[in-house]
Amino acid sequence: MLDVDAVHVHHGAIAALRGVSLNVREGEVLSIIGSNGAGKSTLLKAIAGLLPLSGGSIRYCGEALHDQPPHLRVRRGIALVPEGRGLFASLSVADNLRLGAYSRHNAAAVASDLEQVLSLLPRLRERLTQSAGTLSGGEQQMLAIGRALLARPRLLLLDEPSMGLAPRLVDDIFASIAEIARNGVSIVLVEQNARRAMSLSMRTCVLASGEVAMQGDSAQLRDDPAVAAAYLGGL
Ligand SMILES: Nc1ncnc2c1ncn2[C@@H]1O[C@H](COP(=O)(O)OP(=O)(O)O)[C@@H](O)[C@H]1O
Ligand SMILES: [Mg+2]
């Protein structure tokens, strides 16, 4: 579904991605783990079209993405939930959700998807009229995911969804992500919480200093002493 081939991305003089290749299959969850500064967020932004490539290519459903602006990628089914969530704090929960559907014109389909999102993320239903800035961290993360789902993605890019959340809310977020995956949405899951991410995904890619250090079967990587020592706080 998604083919990232030898991708290079620079932030000014800094080479944040140096020849990254990976692929995402239809309906799968792919975890991306790696230390701070490894290039995980840069990779998601490059897939979403927020950063230009300085080399390599990204293909989605067989077509090159490189000349497509972010809004066209959203329309083709790629939605990013950015690190830090990117919500509009003074707008209501309902308005933030509606913004996720801004490029869609079928009001009935949007209303039915909204209903589905609210059953998946029930905490949001009680808070529809509240401004987004007054939500707790976990609720804001759910809102950010809900907003992305209203774009009807086929490929959802999640940047550290569990960051800063209390353990119980981390459980809720991972349960919601598993449910979204069961509904057939492909997911690229960037997580510091590597163990949790790997237990939810079939395959994992380890980024280090802008390169793919390892990739493969999540269960196998989880049992690899080198991975455990570097990313899982020991076995
Ligand atoms: N806007 C930016 N300007 C300059 N350098 C950046 C910017 N964003 C990220 N970087 C650098 O690019 C590298 C990769 O960053 P990032 O993709 O955010 O890593 P991660 O998400 O894995 O922590 C780091 O060295 C970081 O300092
Ligand atoms: Mg990051």
Tab-separated table of C-alpha atoms and ligand atoms in Angstrom:
chain	number	residue	atom	x	y	z
A	1	MET	CA	0.000	0.000	0.000
A	2	LEU	CA	2.801	2.412	0.950
A	3	ASP	CA	6.327	2.102	-0.424
A	4	VAL	CA	8.987	4.348	1.042
A	5	ASP	CA	12.110	3.930	-1.060
A	6	ALA	CA	15.563	5.327	-0.179
A	7	VAL	CA	14.052	8.513	1.230
A	8	HIS	CA	16.263	11.412	2.277
A	9	VAL	CA	14.896	14.456	4.140
A	10	HIS	CA	16.896	17.448	5.345
A	11	HIS	CA	16.102	20.117	7.918
A	12	GLY	CA	18.434	22.776	6.552
A	13	ALA	CA	21.888	21.245	6.816
A	14	ILE	CA	20.713	18.383	9.065
A	15	ALA	CA	20.120	15.073	7.292
A	16	ALA	CA	17.169	13.756	9.320
A	17	LEU	CA	16.454	10.762	7.047
A	18	ARG	CA	19.275	9.098	5.141
A	19	GLY	CA	18.005	6.508	2.706
A	20	VAL	CA	15.010	5.096	4.590
A	21	SER	CA	13.132	2.253	2.887
A	22	LEU	CA	10.101	0.504	4.298
A	23	ASN	CA	6.626	-0.552	3.261
A	24	VAL	CA	3.191	-0.776	4.801
A	25	ARG	CA	0.807	-3.485	3.679
A	26	GLU	CA	-2.938	-3.085	3.320
A	27	GLY	CA	-4.640	-3.497	6.705
A	28	GLU	CA	-1.498	-3.850	8.826
A	29	VAL	CA	-0.057	-1.926	11.765
A	30	LEU	CA	3.642	-1.069	11.358
A	31	SER	CA	5.444	0.189	14.471
A	32	ILE	CA	8.289	2.664	14.175
A	33	ILE	CA	10.513	2.861	17.220
A	34	GLY	CA	13.827	4.585	17.937
A	35	SER	CA	15.457	7.118	20.239
A	36	ASN	CA	14.682	10.816	20.330
A	37	GLY	CA	15.936	12.508	17.195
A	38	ALA	CA	16.046	9.267	15.183
A	39	GLY	CA	13.811	10.776	12.488
A	40	LYS	CA	10.442	9.198	13.337
A	41	SER	CA	8.386	12.412	13.169
A	42	THR	CA	10.282	13.523	10.070
A	43	LEU	CA	9.295	10.250	8.369
A	44	LEU	CA	5.586	10.686	9.164
A	45	LYS	CA	5.654	14.324	7.999
A	46	ALA	CA	7.343	13.314	4.758
A	47	ILE	CA	4.630	10.692	4.119
A	48	ALA	CA	1.923	13.285	4.859
A	49	GLY	CA	3.584	15.772	2.500
A	50	LEU	CA	4.554	18.337	5.137
A	51	LEU	CA	8.285	18.019	4.356
A	52	PRO	CA	9.877	17.719	0.905
A	53	LEU	CA	12.111	14.779	0.006
A	54	SER	CA	15.699	15.531	-0.927
A	55	GLY	CA	16.009	12.061	-2.414
A	56	GLY	CA	14.147	8.801	-2.935
A	57	SER	CA	10.424	8.304	-3.491
A	58	ILE	CA	7.172	7.489	-1.739
A	59	ARG	CA	4.485	5.535	-3.566
A	60	TYR	CA	0.951	4.988	-2.279
A	61	CYS	CA	-1.384	2.452	-3.881
A	62	GLY	CA	0.996	2.282	-6.846
A	63	GLU	CA	1.205	6.047	-7.511
A	64	ALA	CA	4.025	8.454	-6.712
A	65	LEU	CA	3.176	10.928	-3.973
A	66	HIS	CA	6.091	13.336	-4.302
A	67	ASP	CA	4.310	16.080	-6.242
A	68	GLN	CA	1.081	15.936	-4.244
A	69	PRO	CA	0.388	18.612	-1.616
A	70	PRO	CA	-0.785	17.497	1.848
A	71	HIS	CA	-4.506	18.148	1.242
A	72	LEU	CA	-4.525	15.862	-1.809
A	73	ARG	CA	-2.842	13.137	0.237
A	74	VAL	CA	-5.588	13.529	2.853
A	75	ARG	CA	-8.167	13.161	0.106
A	76	ARG	CA	-6.430	9.992	-1.072
A	77	GLY	CA	-6.737	8.530	2.406
A	78	ILE	CA	-3.576	9.463	4.305
A	79	ALA	CA	-4.201	11.154	7.684
A	80	LEU	CA	-1.572	12.294	10.199
A	81	VAL	CA	-2.142	12.718	13.934
A	82	PRO	CA	0.868	14.895	14.702
A	83	GLU	CA	3.022	14.917	17.791
A	84	GLY	CA	1.526	17.556	20.081
A	85	ARG	CA	-1.881	16.858	18.503
A	86	GLY	CA	-2.426	20.139	16.613
A	87	LEU	CA	-5.904	20.833	17.969
A	88	PHE	CA	-7.667	24.210	17.905
A	89	ALA	CA	-7.872	24.879	21.639
A	90	SER	CA	-10.565	27.562	21.522
A	91	LEU	CA	-12.859	25.618	19.188
A	92	SER	CA	-15.331	23.072	20.521
A	93	VAL	CA	-14.714	19.334	20.366
A	94	ALA	CA	-17.472	19.072	17.734
A	95	ASP	CA	-15.862	21.767	15.551
A	96	ASN	CA	-12.433	20.150	15.827
A	97	LEU	CA	-13.981	16.872	14.687
A	98	ARG	CA	-15.778	18.583	11.783
A	99	LEU	CA	-12.492	20.093	10.617
A	100	GLY	CA	-11.258	16.562	9.995
A	101	ALA	CA	-13.963	16.229	7.358
A	102	TYR	CA	-13.407	19.627	5.725
A	103	SER	CA	-12.574	18.195	2.299
A	104	ARG	CA	-15.611	15.890	2.237
A	105	HIS	CA	-18.912	17.001	0.726
A	106	ASN	CA	-21.294	14.177	1.550
A	107	ALA	CA	-22.914	15.504	4.765
A	108	ALA	CA	-24.847	12.294	5.457
A	109	ALA	CA	-21.688	10.167	5.209
A	110	VAL	CA	-19.824	12.594	7.478
A	111	ALA	CA	-22.650	12.481	10.054
A	112	SER	CA	-22.624	8.700	10.030
A	113	ASP	CA	-18.821	8.624	10.396
A	114	LEU	CA	-19.070	11.105	13.273
A	115	GLU	CA	-21.479	8.740	14.982
A	116	GLN	CA	-19.037	5.863	14.458
A	117	VAL	CA	-16.111	7.901	15.821
A	118	LEU	CA	-18.135	8.818	18.910
A	119	SER	CA	-18.938	5.176	19.585
A	120	LEU	CA	-15.256	4.318	19.220
A	121	LEU	CA	-14.187	7.226	21.469
A	122	PRO	CA	-17.167	7.633	23.841
A	123	ARG	CA	-15.452	10.154	26.117
A	124	LEU	CA	-15.762	12.695	23.321
A	125	ARG	CA	-19.533	12.418	23.103
A	126	GLU	CA	-20.083	13.964	26.548
A	127	ARG	CA	-17.731	16.814	25.672
A	128	LEU	CA	-18.878	17.854	22.204
A	129	THR	CA	-19.657	21.466	23.154
A	130	GLN	CA	-16.632	21.918	25.434
A	131	SER	CA	-13.616	23.767	23.992
A	132	ALA	CA	-10.753	21.443	23.065
A	133	GLY	CA	-8.312	23.325	25.292
A	134	THR	CA	-10.241	22.269	28.409
A	135	LEU	CA	-9.877	18.515	27.717
A	136	SER	CA	-7.405	16.337	29.606
A	137	GLY	CA	-4.305	15.107	27.757
A	138	GLY	CA	-5.852	11.727	27.026
A	139	GLU	CA	-9.076	13.253	25.771
A	140	GLN	CA	-7.134	15.630	23.536
A	141	GLN	CA	-5.281	12.668	22.049
A	142	MET	CA	-8.592	10.914	21.421
A	143	LEU	CA	-9.947	14.065	19.800
A	144	ALA	CA	-6.894	14.288	17.540
A	145	ILE	CA	-7.402	10.656	16.496
A	146	GLY	CA	-11.157	11.196	16.042
A	147	ARG	CA	-10.520	14.228	13.857
A	148	ALA	CA	-8.125	12.219	11.668
A	149	LEU	CA	-10.709	9.412	11.354
A	150	LEU	CA	-13.280	11.879	10.032
A	151	ALA	CA	-11.098	12.278	6.969
A	152	ARG	CA	-11.919	8.590	6.330
A	153	PRO	CA	-8.285	7.484	6.122
A	154	ARG	CA	-7.080	4.215	4.667
A	155	LEU	CA	-3.650	4.916	6.150
A	156	LEU	CA	-3.418	6.525	9.585
A	157	LEU	CA	-0.079	7.969	10.757
A	158	LEU	CA	0.105	8.242	14.553
A	159	ASP	CA	2.981	10.189	16.120
A	160	GLU	CA	3.499	9.123	19.746
A	161	PRO	CA	-0.178	8.869	20.690
A	162	SER	CA	0.561	7.728	24.248
A	163	MET	CA	2.983	10.559	25.015
A	164	GLY	CA	2.405	12.222	28.367
A	165	LEU	CA	-0.652	10.135	29.266
A	166	ALA	CA	-1.444	8.433	32.576
A	167	PRO	CA	-1.154	4.606	32.410
A	168	ARG	CA	-4.917	4.017	32.368
A	169	LEU	CA	-5.332	6.394	29.445
A	170	VAL	CA	-2.421	4.727	27.667
A	171	ASP	CA	-4.457	1.493	27.888
A	172	ASP	CA	-7.496	3.275	26.434
A	173	ILE	CA	-5.505	4.790	23.567
A	174	PHE	CA	-3.920	1.457	22.638
A	175	ALA	CA	-7.337	-0.228	22.799
A	176	SER	CA	-8.762	2.421	20.451
A	177	ILE	CA	-5.850	1.986	18.043
A	178	ALA	CA	-6.390	-1.796	18.009
A	179	GLU	CA	-10.087	-1.234	17.256
A	180	ILE	CA	-9.270	1.148	14.382
A	181	ALA	CA	-6.909	-1.475	12.960
A	182	ARG	CA	-9.624	-4.146	13.251
A	183	ASN	CA	-11.842	-1.868	11.147
A	184	GLY	CA	-9.318	-2.296	8.324
A	185	VAL	CA	-7.392	0.988	8.499
A	186	SER	CA	-3.647	0.573	7.929
A	187	ILE	CA	-1.594	2.272	10.646
A	188	VAL	CA	1.956	3.538	11.028
A	189	LEU	CA	2.455	3.800	14.780
A	190	VAL	CA	5.393	5.847	16.090
A	191	GLU	CA	5.860	5.141	19.802
A	192	GLN	CA	8.299	5.616	22.674
A	193	ASN	CA	6.279	2.932	24.386
A	194	ALA	CA	8.026	0.363	22.205
A	195	ARG	CA	6.888	-2.775	23.978
A	196	ARG	CA	3.210	-1.800	23.738
A	197	ALA	CA	3.537	-0.743	20.123
A	198	MET	CA	5.249	-3.993	19.169
A	199	SER	CA	2.580	-6.114	20.825
A	200	LEU	CA	-0.042	-4.368	18.692
A	201	SER	CA	1.789	-4.648	15.359
A	202	MET	CA	2.900	-7.539	13.165
A	203	ARG	CA	6.019	-5.713	12.009
A	204	THR	CA	8.359	-3.141	13.502
A	205	CYS	CA	10.944	-0.823	12.016
A	206	VAL	CA	13.744	0.540	14.206
A	207	LEU	CA	15.095	3.947	13.159
A	208	ALA	CA	18.490	5.149	14.363
A	209	SER	CA	20.138	8.411	13.267
A	210	GLY	CA	17.915	8.706	10.210
A	211	GLU	CA	18.475	5.156	8.995
A	212	VAL	CA	16.611	1.866	9.317
A	213	ALA	CA	18.685	-0.050	11.862
A	214	MET	CA	16.445	-3.120	11.871
A	215	GLN	CA	13.049	-4.168	10.612
A	216	GLY	CA	11.022	-7.308	10.786
A	217	ASP	CA	8.544	-9.371	12.708
A	218	SER	CA	7.581	-7.527	15.944
A	219	ALA	CA	7.655	-10.650	18.134
A	220	GLN	CA	11.126	-11.593	16.863
A	221	LEU	CA	12.516	-8.090	17.361
A	222	ARG	CA	11.033	-7.921	20.840
A	223	ASP	CA	12.992	-11.034	21.791
A	224	ASP	CA	16.234	-9.747	20.224
A	225	PRO	CA	18.637	-8.870	23.067
A	226	ALA	CA	20.105	-5.924	21.108
A	227	VAL	CA	16.662	-4.387	20.596
A	228	ALA	CA	15.672	-5.079	24.190
A	229	ALA	CA	18.839	-3.455	25.532
A	230	ALA	CA	18.577	-0.360	23.346
A	231	TYR	CA	14.821	0.277	23.206
A	232	LEU	CA	12.909	-1.789	25.736
A	233	GLY	CA	14.847	-1.088	28.930
A	234	GLY	CA	16.303	-4.622	28.990
A	235	LEU	CA	14.542	-7.979	28.649
B	1	LIG	N1	12.187	21.796	12.223
B	1	LIG	C1	13.415	21.313	12.398
B	1	LIG	N2	14.509	22.082	12.176
B	1	LIG	C2	15.757	21.585	12.321
B	1	LIG	N3	16.029	20.331	12.686
B	1	LIG	C3	14.985	19.513	12.935
B	1	LIG	C4	13.630	19.966	12.809
B	1	LIG	N4	12.814	18.930	13.114
B	1	LIG	C5	13.629	17.897	13.419
B	1	LIG	N5	14.922	18.240	13.319
B	1	LIG	C6	16.087	17.360	13.539
B	1	LIG	O1	15.935	16.216	12.729
B	1	LIG	C7	16.280	15.034	13.439
B	1	LIG	C8	15.094	14.088	13.493
B	1	LIG	O2	14.052	14.681	14.266
B	1	LIG	P1	12.643	13.991	14.478
B	1	LIG	O3	12.154	13.482	13.178
B	1	LIG	O4	11.778	14.967	15.196
B	1	LIG	O5	13.026	12.764	15.425
B	1	LIG	P2	12.104	11.854	16.375
B	1	LIG	O6	10.677	12.117	16.025
B	1	LIG	O7	12.534	10.449	16.085
B	1	LIG	O8	12.427	12.242	17.775
B	1	LIG	C9	16.777	15.499	14.796
B	1	LIG	O9	18.170	15.625	14.719
B	1	LIG	C10	16.118	16.845	14.968
B	1	LIG	O10	16.885	17.665	15.799
B	2	MG	MG	9.099	12.745	17.158
